CSV table of C-alpha atoms and ligand atoms in Angstrom, one decimal:
chain,number,residue,atom,x,y,z
A,1,MET,CA,-45.6,-138.0,10.8
A,2,THR,CA,-47.6,-134.9,11.4
A,3,LEU,CA,-46.9,-131.2,10.5
A,4,LYS,CA,-50.1,-130.1,12.2
A,5,GLY,CA,-49.6,-126.6,13.6
A,6,LYS,CA,-46.7,-125.9,11.2
A,7,THR,CA,-46.8,-123.6,8.2
A,8,ALA,CA,-45.0,-123.8,4.9
A,9,LEU,CA,-44.2,-121.6,2.0
A,10,VAL,CA,-43.3,-123.3,-1.3
A,11,THR,CA,-42.2,-121.0,-4.1
A,12,GLY,CA,-43.2,-122.0,-7.7
A,13,SER,CA,-45.9,-124.4,-6.4
A,14,THR,CA,-48.6,-124.0,-9.0
A,15,SER,CA,-47.0,-126.7,-11.1
A,16,GLY,CA,-44.7,-129.7,-11.2
A,17,ILE,CA,-42.3,-130.5,-8.3
A,18,GLY,CA,-43.4,-127.5,-6.2
A,19,LEU,CA,-47.0,-128.6,-6.4
A,20,GLY,CA,-46.1,-132.2,-5.5
A,21,ILE,CA,-44.1,-130.9,-2.4
A,22,ALA,CA,-46.9,-128.5,-1.3
A,23,ASP,CA,-49.4,-131.3,-1.6
A,24,ALA,CA,-47.3,-133.7,0.5
A,25,LEU,CA,-46.8,-131.0,3.2
A,26,ALA,CA,-50.5,-130.2,3.3
A,27,ARG,CA,-51.3,-134.0,3.4
A,28,ALA,CA,-49.1,-134.2,6.5
A,29,GLY,CA,-51.1,-131.4,8.1
A,30,ALA,CA,-49.2,-128.2,7.4
A,31,ASP,CA,-50.9,-124.9,6.3
A,32,VAL,CA,-49.4,-123.9,3.0
A,33,MET,CA,-48.7,-120.7,1.2
A,34,LEU,CA,-48.5,-121.4,-2.6
A,35,ASN,CA,-46.7,-119.2,-5.1
A,36,GLY,CA,-46.3,-119.2,-8.8
A,37,PHE,CA,-48.2,-118.4,-12.0
A,38,GLY,CA,-50.5,-120.3,-14.3
A,39,ASP,CA,-53.5,-122.3,-13.0
A,40,VAL,CA,-53.5,-121.0,-9.4
A,41,GLU,CA,-57.1,-122.1,-8.9
A,42,ALA,CA,-56.3,-125.8,-9.7
A,43,ALA,CA,-53.3,-125.7,-7.4
A,44,LEU,CA,-55.4,-124.2,-4.6
A,45,ASN,CA,-58.1,-126.8,-5.0
A,46,GLN,CA,-55.7,-129.7,-5.0
A,47,VAL,CA,-53.6,-128.6,-2.0
A,48,SER,CA,-56.6,-127.5,0.1
A,49,SER,CA,-58.3,-130.9,-0.4
A,50,HIS,CA,-56.4,-132.2,2.6
A,51,GLY,CA,-58.3,-129.9,5.0
A,52,GLY,CA,-55.6,-127.4,6.0
A,53,ARG,CA,-55.5,-123.7,5.3
A,54,VAL,CA,-54.0,-122.9,1.9
A,55,LEU,CA,-53.3,-119.5,0.4
A,56,HIS,CA,-51.5,-118.2,-2.7
A,57,HIS,CA,-49.1,-115.3,-3.0
A,58,HIS,CA,-48.5,-113.8,-6.5
A,59,ALA,CA,-44.9,-112.7,-6.0
A,60,ASP,CA,-42.6,-112.8,-9.0
A,61,VAL,CA,-39.5,-114.2,-7.2
A,62,SER,CA,-37.1,-112.5,-9.6
A,63,ARG,CA,-38.1,-109.3,-7.7
A,64,PRO,CA,-36.6,-109.1,-4.2
A,65,ASP,CA,-39.2,-106.5,-3.1
A,66,GLU,CA,-42.0,-109.0,-3.9
A,67,ILE,CA,-40.2,-111.7,-1.9
A,68,VAL,CA,-40.1,-109.3,1.1
A,69,GLU,CA,-43.9,-108.9,0.7
A,70,MET,CA,-44.5,-112.7,0.3
A,71,ILE,CA,-42.6,-113.6,3.5
A,72,ALA,CA,-44.3,-110.8,5.5
A,73,ARG,CA,-47.8,-111.8,4.2
A,74,THR,CA,-47.1,-115.5,5.0
A,75,GLU,CA,-46.1,-114.7,8.6
A,76,GLN,CA,-49.0,-112.3,9.0
A,77,ALA,CA,-51.6,-114.7,7.5
A,78,PHE,CA,-50.5,-117.9,9.4
A,79,GLY,CA,-48.8,-116.3,12.4
A,80,ARG,CA,-45.5,-118.1,11.6
A,81,LEU,CA,-43.4,-119.6,8.8
A,82,ASP,CA,-41.7,-122.9,9.8
A,83,ILE,CA,-40.9,-124.6,6.5
A,84,LEU,CA,-39.5,-122.8,3.5
A,85,VAL,CA,-39.1,-124.6,0.2
A,86,ASN,CA,-37.2,-122.7,-2.4
A,87,ASN,CA,-38.4,-124.4,-5.6
A,88,ALA,CA,-39.3,-121.8,-8.3
A,89,GLY,CA,-37.1,-122.3,-11.3
A,90,ILE,CA,-36.8,-121.8,-15.1
A,91,GLN,CA,-34.6,-123.1,-17.8
A,92,HIS,CA,-33.0,-122.0,-21.0
A,93,VAL,CA,-30.8,-124.1,-23.3
A,94,ALA,CA,-28.2,-122.5,-25.6
A,95,PRO,CA,-24.5,-122.5,-26.2
A,96,ILE,CA,-22.7,-119.9,-24.1
A,97,GLU,CA,-21.8,-117.7,-27.1
A,98,GLN,CA,-25.4,-117.4,-28.0
A,99,PHE,CA,-26.9,-117.4,-24.4
A,100,PRO,CA,-29.2,-114.4,-24.2
A,101,VAL,CA,-27.9,-112.1,-21.4
A,102,GLU,CA,-31.5,-111.4,-20.3
A,103,ARG,CA,-32.0,-115.2,-19.9
A,104,TRP,CA,-28.8,-115.5,-17.8
A,105,ASP,CA,-30.0,-112.7,-15.5
A,106,ALA,CA,-33.5,-114.2,-15.2
A,107,ILE,CA,-32.2,-117.7,-14.3
A,108,ILE,CA,-29.8,-116.4,-11.7
A,109,ALA,CA,-32.5,-114.2,-10.2
A,110,ILE,CA,-35.2,-116.9,-10.1
A,111,ASN,CA,-33.2,-120.1,-9.5
A,112,LEU,CA,-30.6,-118.7,-7.1
A,113,SER,CA,-31.0,-115.2,-5.8
A,114,SER,CA,-34.6,-115.9,-4.8
A,115,ALA,CA,-33.5,-118.6,-2.4
A,116,PHE,CA,-31.0,-116.2,-0.8
A,117,HIS,CA,-33.7,-113.5,-0.3
A,118,ALA,CA,-36.4,-115.9,1.0
A,119,THR,CA,-33.9,-117.6,3.4
A,120,ARG,CA,-32.5,-114.3,4.8
A,121,LEU,CA,-36.1,-113.1,5.4
A,122,ALA,CA,-37.5,-116.4,6.8
A,123,LEU,CA,-34.6,-117.2,9.2
A,124,PRO,CA,-35.2,-114.5,11.9
A,125,GLY,CA,-38.7,-115.9,12.6
A,126,MET,CA,-37.5,-119.5,12.6
A,127,ARG,CA,-34.7,-118.6,15.1
A,128,GLU,CA,-37.2,-116.7,17.3
A,129,ARG,CA,-39.5,-119.7,17.4
A,130,GLY,CA,-36.7,-122.3,17.7
A,131,TRP,CA,-37.5,-124.5,14.8
A,132,GLY,CA,-37.3,-124.5,11.0
A,133,ARG,CA,-36.7,-126.4,7.9
A,134,ILE,CA,-35.3,-124.9,4.7
A,135,VAL,CA,-35.4,-127.2,1.6
A,136,ASN,CA,-33.8,-125.9,-1.6
A,137,ILE,CA,-34.8,-127.6,-4.8
A,138,ALA,CA,-31.4,-127.7,-6.6
A,139,SER,CA,-30.9,-130.4,-9.3
A,140,ALA,CA,-28.6,-133.1,-10.6
A,141,HIS,CA,-27.2,-130.0,-12.3
A,142,GLY,CA,-26.2,-128.7,-8.9
A,143,LEU,CA,-23.6,-131.4,-8.8
A,144,ALA,CA,-22.7,-132.1,-12.4
A,145,ALA,CA,-22.9,-130.1,-15.6
A,146,SER,CA,-24.4,-130.5,-19.0
A,147,ALA,CA,-23.6,-128.6,-22.2
A,148,GLN,CA,-25.8,-125.6,-23.2
A,149,LYS,CA,-27.1,-125.0,-19.7
A,150,ALA,CA,-24.6,-122.4,-18.4
A,151,ALA,CA,-27.0,-120.3,-16.4
A,152,TYR,CA,-29.0,-123.2,-15.0
A,153,VAL,CA,-25.8,-125.2,-13.9
A,154,ALA,CA,-24.2,-122.1,-12.4
A,155,ALA,CA,-27.4,-121.3,-10.5
A,156,LYS,CA,-27.9,-124.8,-9.2
A,157,HIS,CA,-24.3,-125.2,-8.1
A,158,GLY,CA,-24.9,-121.9,-6.3
A,159,VAL,CA,-28.0,-123.3,-4.6
A,160,VAL,CA,-25.9,-126.2,-3.3
A,161,GLY,CA,-23.3,-123.8,-2.0
A,162,LEU,CA,-25.9,-121.6,-0.4
A,163,THR,CA,-27.4,-124.6,1.3
A,164,LYS,CA,-24.1,-125.6,2.9
A,165,VAL,CA,-23.5,-122.0,4.2
A,166,VAL,CA,-27.0,-121.7,5.7
A,167,ALA,CA,-26.6,-125.2,7.2
A,168,LEU,CA,-23.3,-124.1,8.9
A,169,GLU,CA,-24.8,-120.9,10.2
A,170,THR,CA,-27.7,-122.8,11.8
A,171,ALA,CA,-25.8,-125.9,12.8
A,172,THR,CA,-26.3,-125.4,16.5
A,173,THR,CA,-30.0,-124.7,16.2
A,174,PRO,CA,-33.1,-126.8,15.5
A,175,ILE,CA,-33.2,-125.3,12.1
A,176,THR,CA,-31.8,-127.3,9.1
A,177,CYS,CA,-31.1,-126.4,5.5
A,178,ASN,CA,-30.8,-129.1,2.8
A,179,ALA,CA,-30.9,-129.4,-0.9
A,180,ILE,CA,-32.8,-131.9,-3.0
A,181,CYS,CA,-31.2,-132.7,-6.4
A,182,PRO,CA,-33.7,-134.3,-8.7
A,183,GLY,CA,-32.9,-135.9,-12.0
A,184,TRP,CA,-35.4,-135.7,-14.9
A,185,VAL,CA,-39.0,-135.1,-13.7
A,186,LEU,CA,-41.7,-134.9,-16.4
A,187,THR,CA,-42.9,-131.4,-15.7
A,188,PRO,CA,-43.6,-128.5,-18.1
A,189,LEU,CA,-40.0,-127.4,-17.7
A,190,VAL,CA,-38.8,-130.7,-19.1
A,191,GLN,CA,-41.6,-131.2,-21.6
A,192,GLN,CA,-40.3,-128.0,-23.3
A,193,GLN,CA,-36.9,-129.7,-23.8
A,194,ILE,CA,-38.5,-132.8,-25.2
A,195,ASP,CA,-40.6,-130.7,-27.6
A,196,ALA,CA,-37.4,-128.9,-28.7
A,197,ARG,CA,-35.7,-132.2,-29.4
A,198,ALA,CA,-38.7,-133.5,-31.3
A,199,GLN,CA,-39.0,-130.4,-33.5
A,200,ALA,CA,-37.0,-132.0,-36.4
A,201,ASP,CA,-39.2,-135.1,-36.9
A,202,GLY,CA,-42.2,-134.7,-34.5
A,203,ASP,CA,-41.3,-138.0,-32.7
A,204,THR,CA,-41.9,-137.0,-29.1
A,205,GLU,CA,-41.7,-140.6,-27.8
A,206,ARG,CA,-38.2,-140.9,-29.3
A,207,ALA,CA,-37.1,-137.5,-27.9
A,208,ARG,CA,-38.3,-138.6,-24.5
A,209,ARG,CA,-36.4,-141.9,-24.6
A,210,GLU,CA,-33.2,-140.1,-25.8
A,211,LEU,CA,-33.5,-137.5,-23.1
A,212,LEU,CA,-33.7,-140.1,-20.4
A,213,GLY,CA,-31.1,-142.4,-22.0
A,214,GLU,CA,-28.4,-139.7,-22.1
A,215,LYS,CA,-28.4,-139.1,-18.3
A,216,GLN,CA,-30.8,-141.2,-16.3
A,217,PRO,CA,-29.9,-145.0,-16.1
A,218,SER,CA,-33.3,-146.0,-14.7
A,219,LEU,CA,-34.9,-144.7,-17.9
A,220,ALA,CA,-37.8,-143.7,-15.7
A,221,PHE,CA,-38.8,-140.2,-14.6
A,222,VAL,CA,-38.6,-139.2,-11.0
A,223,THR,CA,-42.1,-138.0,-9.8
A,224,PRO,CA,-43.2,-134.9,-7.9
A,225,GLU,CA,-44.9,-137.3,-5.4
A,226,GLN,CA,-41.6,-139.1,-4.7
A,227,LEU,CA,-39.9,-135.7,-4.2
A,228,GLY,CA,-42.7,-134.7,-1.9
A,229,GLU,CA,-42.0,-137.7,0.3
A,230,LEU,CA,-38.3,-136.8,0.4
A,231,ALA,CA,-39.1,-133.2,1.4
A,232,LEU,CA,-41.4,-134.5,4.1
A,233,PHE,CA,-38.6,-136.7,5.5
A,234,LEU,CA,-36.3,-133.7,5.6
A,235,CYS,CA,-39.0,-131.9,7.6
A,236,SER,CA,-39.3,-134.7,10.1
A,237,ASP,CA,-37.6,-135.1,13.5
A,238,ALA,CA,-35.6,-138.1,12.2
A,239,ALA,CA,-33.9,-135.6,9.8
A,240,ALA,CA,-32.9,-133.2,12.6
A,241,GLU,CA,-29.2,-133.9,12.0
A,242,VAL,CA,-29.3,-134.0,8.2
A,243,ARG,CA,-27.6,-130.6,7.6
A,244,GLY,CA,-26.2,-129.2,4.4
A,245,ALA,CA,-26.9,-132.3,2.4
A,246,ALA,CA,-27.3,-132.2,-1.4
A,247,TRP,CA,-29.6,-135.3,-1.7
A,248,ASN,CA,-30.0,-136.7,-5.2
A,249,MET,CA,-33.1,-138.5,-6.3
A,250,ASP,CA,-32.1,-139.0,-9.9
A,251,GLY,CA,-32.6,-142.6,-11.2
A,252,GLY,CA,-28.9,-143.1,-10.9
A,253,TRP,CA,-27.7,-140.0,-12.9
A,254,LEU,CA,-25.0,-139.1,-10.4
A,255,ALA,CA,-23.8,-142.7,-9.8
A,256,GLN,CA,-22.1,-142.7,-13.2
B,1,LIG,P1,-42.4,-126.2,-13.6
B,1,LIG,O1,-42.2,-125.3,-14.8
B,1,LIG,O2,-43.4,-127.3,-13.6
B,1,LIG,O3,-42.8,-125.3,-12.3
B,1,LIG,C1,-42.1,-124.1,-12.1
B,1,LIG,C2,-42.8,-123.3,-11.1
B,1,LIG,O4,-42.2,-122.1,-10.8
B,1,LIG,C3,-44.2,-122.9,-11.6
B,1,LIG,O5,-45.2,-122.9,-10.5
B,1,LIG,C4,-44.0,-121.5,-12.1
B,1,LIG,O6,-45.2,-120.7,-12.1
B,1,LIG,C5,-43.0,-121.0,-11.0
B,1,LIG,N1,-42.3,-119.8,-11.4
B,1,LIG,C6,-41.5,-119.6,-12.5
B,1,LIG,N2,-41.0,-118.4,-12.6
B,1,LIG,C7,-41.4,-117.8,-11.4
B,1,LIG,C8,-41.2,-116.5,-10.9
B,1,LIG,N3,-40.5,-115.6,-11.5
B,1,LIG,N4,-41.8,-116.2,-9.7
B,1,LIG,C9,-42.6,-117.1,-9.0
B,1,LIG,N5,-42.8,-118.4,-9.5
B,1,LIG,C10,-42.2,-118.7,-10.7
B,1,LIG,O7,-41.0,-126.7,-13.3
B,1,LIG,P2,-40.5,-127.9,-12.4
B,1,LIG,O8,-39.8,-128.9,-13.3
B,1,LIG,O9,-41.5,-128.4,-11.4
B,1,LIG,O10,-39.3,-127.2,-11.6
B,1,LIG,C11,-39.3,-126.9,-10.2
B,1,LIG,C12,-37.9,-126.8,-9.7
B,1,LIG,O11,-37.3,-128.1,-9.8
B,1,LIG,C13,-37.0,-125.8,-10.5
B,1,LIG,O12,-36.2,-125.1,-9.6
B,1,LIG,C14,-36.2,-126.7,-11.3
B,1,LIG,O13,-35.0,-126.2,-11.7
B,1,LIG,C15,-36.1,-127.9,-10.4
B,1,LIG,N6,-35.7,-129.2,-11.1
B,1,LIG,C16,-36.6,-129.7,-12.1
B,1,LIG,C17,-36.2,-130.9,-12.7
B,1,LIG,C18,-37.1,-131.5,-13.7
B,1,LIG,O14,-36.6,-132.5,-14.4
B,1,LIG,N7,-38.3,-131.1,-14.0
B,1,LIG,C19,-35.0,-131.6,-12.3
B,1,LIG,C20,-34.2,-131.0,-11.4
B,1,LIG,C21,-34.6,-129.8,-10.7
């Protein structure tokens, strides 16, 4: 499969799942706009190693005005935006009575509202050019809940709902919108949760085993590379009639 001539924007692609997906899209021939914080240089080096054009936009996706700027800059730099992957996300774990209001607002803004803004801004160009793929990185937590994750579970269920609405509104066009619902992937976002569990006795290996054992029957992490391949499939012609799906890749989490 080739994405030569296509351009993609992956939010939160300097790390983890977003980086894995950006890498897969670039390997298939797409030009890619990266976004996110941290080691931007390393991400640029990795994704550009496949030979396509790769740029980075610094937008903080909790800020709608910066998303406006990022979409405009992508269309201006590459002349088009064909594939939008809404991936940026953060986590906070606390019982609802103690859940910091500021963390609730940030999670809803970054994990949910950013997908709304990027989608509403990217769609007109996709409609004009008559092709598009929108892939939203939801979560197993978009389909099932866990205690102490009120904001994350609410945001991810919201992303699955948003995905279905956009799929319906584009159903008669060559534009599709789908969600991917990963189980545990060993990224910085999950390492923080393992570290928090290990705080009592410092046994990170036990904390990792327990985290997997509670939810993921395979007892193995899903990888960013596997998720990159699934995103690639959703961008292919074979997936033209996959619309509004919430596709879990979760080591059996949701089969229970
Ligand atoms: P990660 O922490 O490795 O990466 C998060 C990315 O988002 C980074 O590039 C970071 O710089 C960027 N980011 C954070 N806040 C941002 C902001 N305000 N503006 C722009 N970029 C921002 O995390 P990850 O595990 O790769 O998570 C990526 C997505 O996958 C998230 O939406 C997460 O909810 C989802 N997810 C992760 C898992 C998992 O087990 N890791 C499981 C299911 C779903």
